[in-house]
Coordinates of C-alpha atoms in Angstrom, one line a residue:
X869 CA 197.0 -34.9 190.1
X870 CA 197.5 -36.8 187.2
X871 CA 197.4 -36.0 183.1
X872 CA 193.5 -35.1 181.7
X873 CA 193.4 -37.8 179.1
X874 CA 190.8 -38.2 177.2
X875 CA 190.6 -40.9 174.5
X876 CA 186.7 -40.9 173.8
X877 CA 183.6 -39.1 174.4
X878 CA 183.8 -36.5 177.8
X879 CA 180.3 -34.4 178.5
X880 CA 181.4 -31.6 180.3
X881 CA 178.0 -30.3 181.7
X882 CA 178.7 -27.4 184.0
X883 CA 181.7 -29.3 185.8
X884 CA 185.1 -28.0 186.8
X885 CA 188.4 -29.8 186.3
X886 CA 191.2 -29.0 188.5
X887 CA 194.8 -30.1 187.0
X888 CA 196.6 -29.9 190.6
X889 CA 200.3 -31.6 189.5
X890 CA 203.2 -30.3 189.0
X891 CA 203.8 -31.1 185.3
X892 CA 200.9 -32.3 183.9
X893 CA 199.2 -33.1 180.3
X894 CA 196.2 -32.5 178.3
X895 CA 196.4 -35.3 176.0
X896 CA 194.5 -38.5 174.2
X897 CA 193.0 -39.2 171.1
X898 CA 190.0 -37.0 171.3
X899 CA 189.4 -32.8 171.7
X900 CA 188.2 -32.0 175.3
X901 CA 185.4 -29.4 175.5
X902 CA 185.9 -28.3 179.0
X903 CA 183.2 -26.1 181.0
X904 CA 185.5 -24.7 183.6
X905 CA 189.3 -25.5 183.7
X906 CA 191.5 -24.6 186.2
X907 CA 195.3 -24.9 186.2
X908 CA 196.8 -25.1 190.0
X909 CA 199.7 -25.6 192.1
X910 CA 202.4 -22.6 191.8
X911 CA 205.0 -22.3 188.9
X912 CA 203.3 -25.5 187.2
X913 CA 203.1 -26.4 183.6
X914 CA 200.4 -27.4 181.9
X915 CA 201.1 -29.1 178.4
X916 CA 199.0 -30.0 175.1
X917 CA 199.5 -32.7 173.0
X918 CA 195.9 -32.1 171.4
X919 CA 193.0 -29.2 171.0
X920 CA 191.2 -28.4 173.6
X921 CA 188.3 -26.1 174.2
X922 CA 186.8 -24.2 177.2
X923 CA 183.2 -23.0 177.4
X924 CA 183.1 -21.0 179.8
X925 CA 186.1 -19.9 182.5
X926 CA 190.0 -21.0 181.8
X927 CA 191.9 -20.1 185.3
X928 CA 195.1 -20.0 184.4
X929 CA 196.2 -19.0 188.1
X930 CA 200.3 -19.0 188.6
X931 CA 200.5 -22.0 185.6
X932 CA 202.0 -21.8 182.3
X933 CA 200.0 -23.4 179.7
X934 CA 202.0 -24.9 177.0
X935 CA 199.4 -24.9 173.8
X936 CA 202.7 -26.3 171.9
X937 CA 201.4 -26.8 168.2
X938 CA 198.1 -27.0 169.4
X939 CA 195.0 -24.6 170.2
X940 CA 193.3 -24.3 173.3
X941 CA 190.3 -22.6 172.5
X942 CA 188.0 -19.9 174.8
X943 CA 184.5 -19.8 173.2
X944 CA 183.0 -17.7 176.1
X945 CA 182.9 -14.2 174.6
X946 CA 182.7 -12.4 178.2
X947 CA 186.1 -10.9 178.6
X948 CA 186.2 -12.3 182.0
X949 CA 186.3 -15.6 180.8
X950 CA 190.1 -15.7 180.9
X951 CA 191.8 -15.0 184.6
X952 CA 195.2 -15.2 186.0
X953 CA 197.8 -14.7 188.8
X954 CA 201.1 -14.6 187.3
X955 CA 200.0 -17.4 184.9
X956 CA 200.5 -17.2 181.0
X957 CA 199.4 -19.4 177.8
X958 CA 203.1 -20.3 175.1
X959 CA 202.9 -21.6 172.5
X960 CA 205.0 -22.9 169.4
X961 CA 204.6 -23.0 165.3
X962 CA 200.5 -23.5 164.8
X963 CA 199.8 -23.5 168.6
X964 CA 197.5 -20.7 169.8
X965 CA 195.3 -18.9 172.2
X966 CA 191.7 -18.5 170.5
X967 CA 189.1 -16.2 172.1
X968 CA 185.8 -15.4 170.8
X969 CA 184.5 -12.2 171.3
X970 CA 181.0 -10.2 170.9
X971 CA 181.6 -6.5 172.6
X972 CA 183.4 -3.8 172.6
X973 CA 185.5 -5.1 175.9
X974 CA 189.2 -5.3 176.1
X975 CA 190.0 -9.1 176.0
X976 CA 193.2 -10.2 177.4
X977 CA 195.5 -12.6 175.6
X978 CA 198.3 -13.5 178.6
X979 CA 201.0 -14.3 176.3
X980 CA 204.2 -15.7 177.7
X981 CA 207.7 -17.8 177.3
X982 CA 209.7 -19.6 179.8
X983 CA 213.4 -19.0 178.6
X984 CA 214.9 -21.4 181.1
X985 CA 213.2 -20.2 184.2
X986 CA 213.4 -16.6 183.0
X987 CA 209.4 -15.8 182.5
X988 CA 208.9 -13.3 179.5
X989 CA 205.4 -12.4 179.9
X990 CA 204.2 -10.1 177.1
X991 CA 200.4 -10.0 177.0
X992 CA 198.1 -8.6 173.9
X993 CA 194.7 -6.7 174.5
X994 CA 192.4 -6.8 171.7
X995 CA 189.1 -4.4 171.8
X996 CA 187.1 -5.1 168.8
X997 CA 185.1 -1.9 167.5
X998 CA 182.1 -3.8 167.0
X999 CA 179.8 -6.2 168.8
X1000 CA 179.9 -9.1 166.4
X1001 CA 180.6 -12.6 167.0
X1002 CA 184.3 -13.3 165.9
X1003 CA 187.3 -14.7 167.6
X1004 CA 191.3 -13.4 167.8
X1005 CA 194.0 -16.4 167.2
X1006 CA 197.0 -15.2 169.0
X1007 CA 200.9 -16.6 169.6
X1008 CA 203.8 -15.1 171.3
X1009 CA 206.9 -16.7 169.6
X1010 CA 209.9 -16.4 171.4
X1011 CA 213.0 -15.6 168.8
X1012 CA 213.8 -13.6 165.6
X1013 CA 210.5 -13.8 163.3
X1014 CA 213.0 -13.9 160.1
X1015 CA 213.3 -17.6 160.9
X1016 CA 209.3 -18.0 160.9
X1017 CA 209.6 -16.3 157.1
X1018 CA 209.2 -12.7 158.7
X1019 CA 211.7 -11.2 157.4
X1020 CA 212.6 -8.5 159.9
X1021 CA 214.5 -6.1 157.4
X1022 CA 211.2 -5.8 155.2
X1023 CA 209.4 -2.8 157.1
X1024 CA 208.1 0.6 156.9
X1025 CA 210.6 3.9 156.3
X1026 CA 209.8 4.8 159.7
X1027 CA 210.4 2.1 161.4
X1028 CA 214.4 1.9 162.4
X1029 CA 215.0 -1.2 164.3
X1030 CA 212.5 -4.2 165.1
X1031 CA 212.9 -6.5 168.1
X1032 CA 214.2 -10.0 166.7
X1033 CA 213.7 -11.5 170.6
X1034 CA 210.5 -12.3 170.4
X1035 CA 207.2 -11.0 168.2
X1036 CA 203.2 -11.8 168.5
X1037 CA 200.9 -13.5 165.7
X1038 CA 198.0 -12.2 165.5
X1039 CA 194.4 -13.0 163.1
X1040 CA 191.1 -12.1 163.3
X1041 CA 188.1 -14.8 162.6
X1042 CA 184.5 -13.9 161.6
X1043 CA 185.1 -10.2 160.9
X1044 CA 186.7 -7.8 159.1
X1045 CA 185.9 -4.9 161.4
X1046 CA 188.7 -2.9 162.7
X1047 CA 189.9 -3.5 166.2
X1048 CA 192.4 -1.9 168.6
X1049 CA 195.9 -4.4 169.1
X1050 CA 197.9 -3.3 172.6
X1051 CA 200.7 -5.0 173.0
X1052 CA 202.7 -4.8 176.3
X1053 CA 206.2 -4.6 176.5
X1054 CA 209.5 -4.6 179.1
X1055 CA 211.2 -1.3 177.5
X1056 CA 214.4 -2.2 179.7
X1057 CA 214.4 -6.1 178.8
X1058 CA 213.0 -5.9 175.2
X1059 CA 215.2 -3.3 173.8

C-alpha cells in the first residue's frame, strides 16, 4: 500500500509486486527490474522518480502511470506483455514507454494525459515488418510541439493544419527496418 522504494540491490525472481495505494511512488536510489508489476486500485496514480524495468507482464489495470522524465522499460517482446483496463502510461520531457519487440505483432503503446481529471487517452500501435530484436521509445506529450522545438508551421504541402493539443514521440532502437505507426485519435475532441 505504500511507495516501491528501492535504494539497493532487489532480485526479482519470478515475483509479482502489487502497488495497491491510491497515489503511490516508484522511487529510491537504484533501477528496479521488476518480473511482474501490477498497478491496482481504480483511478490511481502511479509515479516515477527513477527507471524502472519489467521483465515480463506490466498490468497497468485502471492506473495511470506517471513515467515523468523517466523510462519504465518492457523488455518482454510478446505483445501481450503490456495489458490494461482503462489504464494508461504519461509521461513528460525524456520520460518514456520502451517496449522491445521480436515479431511481426501489433504492440500497443497505451499512451495517455490527465488534463485535470479529463483523461486524453491516445494510444500508438507499432507492428514492426520484421522479426528482429529492437525496441520502440514512445511519449504522448500533452501541448503544442512548437514549444518542444517542433515547430508546427514546418510541414509538408499537403498537410493544412496540424493539431498543437497534443502530439506522440516516437524512435526506433536496434533496427532500421520499416514498421507500421497507428496512432488513435478522438476526431470530435482532437480537432
Amino acid at each position: 500500500y505504500g511507495d516501491w522504494e528501492n535504494n539497493d540491490v532487489f532480485t526479482a525472481d519470478q515475483s509479482h509486486v502489487r502497488l495497491t495505494g491510491n497515489t503511490q511512488l516508484i522511487t529510491g536510489t537504484s533501477v528496479t527490474t521488476f518480473h511482474d508489476l501490477s498497478l491496482e486500485t481504480t483511478n490511481a496514480l502511479k509515479t516515477q522518480t527513477v527507471d524502472a524495468i519489467v521483465n515480463h507482464l506490466l498490468a497497468l489495470h485502471d492506473c495511470e502511470l506517471a513515467t515523468q522524465d523517466y523510462r519504465m522499460t518492457v523488455t518482454n517482446p510478446v505483445n501481450a506483455s503490456i495489458s490494461r483496463s482503462n489504464g494508461f502510461v504519461s509521461s513528460t520531457g525524456p520520460g518514456r514507454l520502451v517496449r522491445a519487440t521480436n515479431s511481426t505483432n501489433n504492440y500497443l503503446f497505451p499512451m495517455g494525459w490527465n488534463d485535470n481529471g479529463n483523461i486524453l487517452y491516445r494510444p500508438l500501435e507499432i507492428k514492426p515488418s520484421v522479426n528482429d530484436a529492437q525496441s520502440f521509445e514512445a511519449r504522448m506529450a500533452f501541448g503544442d510541439a512548437s514549444n518542444e522545438g517542433y515547430d508546427v508551421n514546418t510541414k509538408a504541402a499537403n498537410v493544412s493544419t496540424v493539431n498543437t493539443k497534443f502530439f506522440h514521440y516516437v524512435k526506433q532502437v536496434g533496427s532500421t527496418a520499416p514498421s507500421d505507426l497507428s496512432i488513435y485519435y478522438d476526431q470530435l475532441r482532437d480537432s
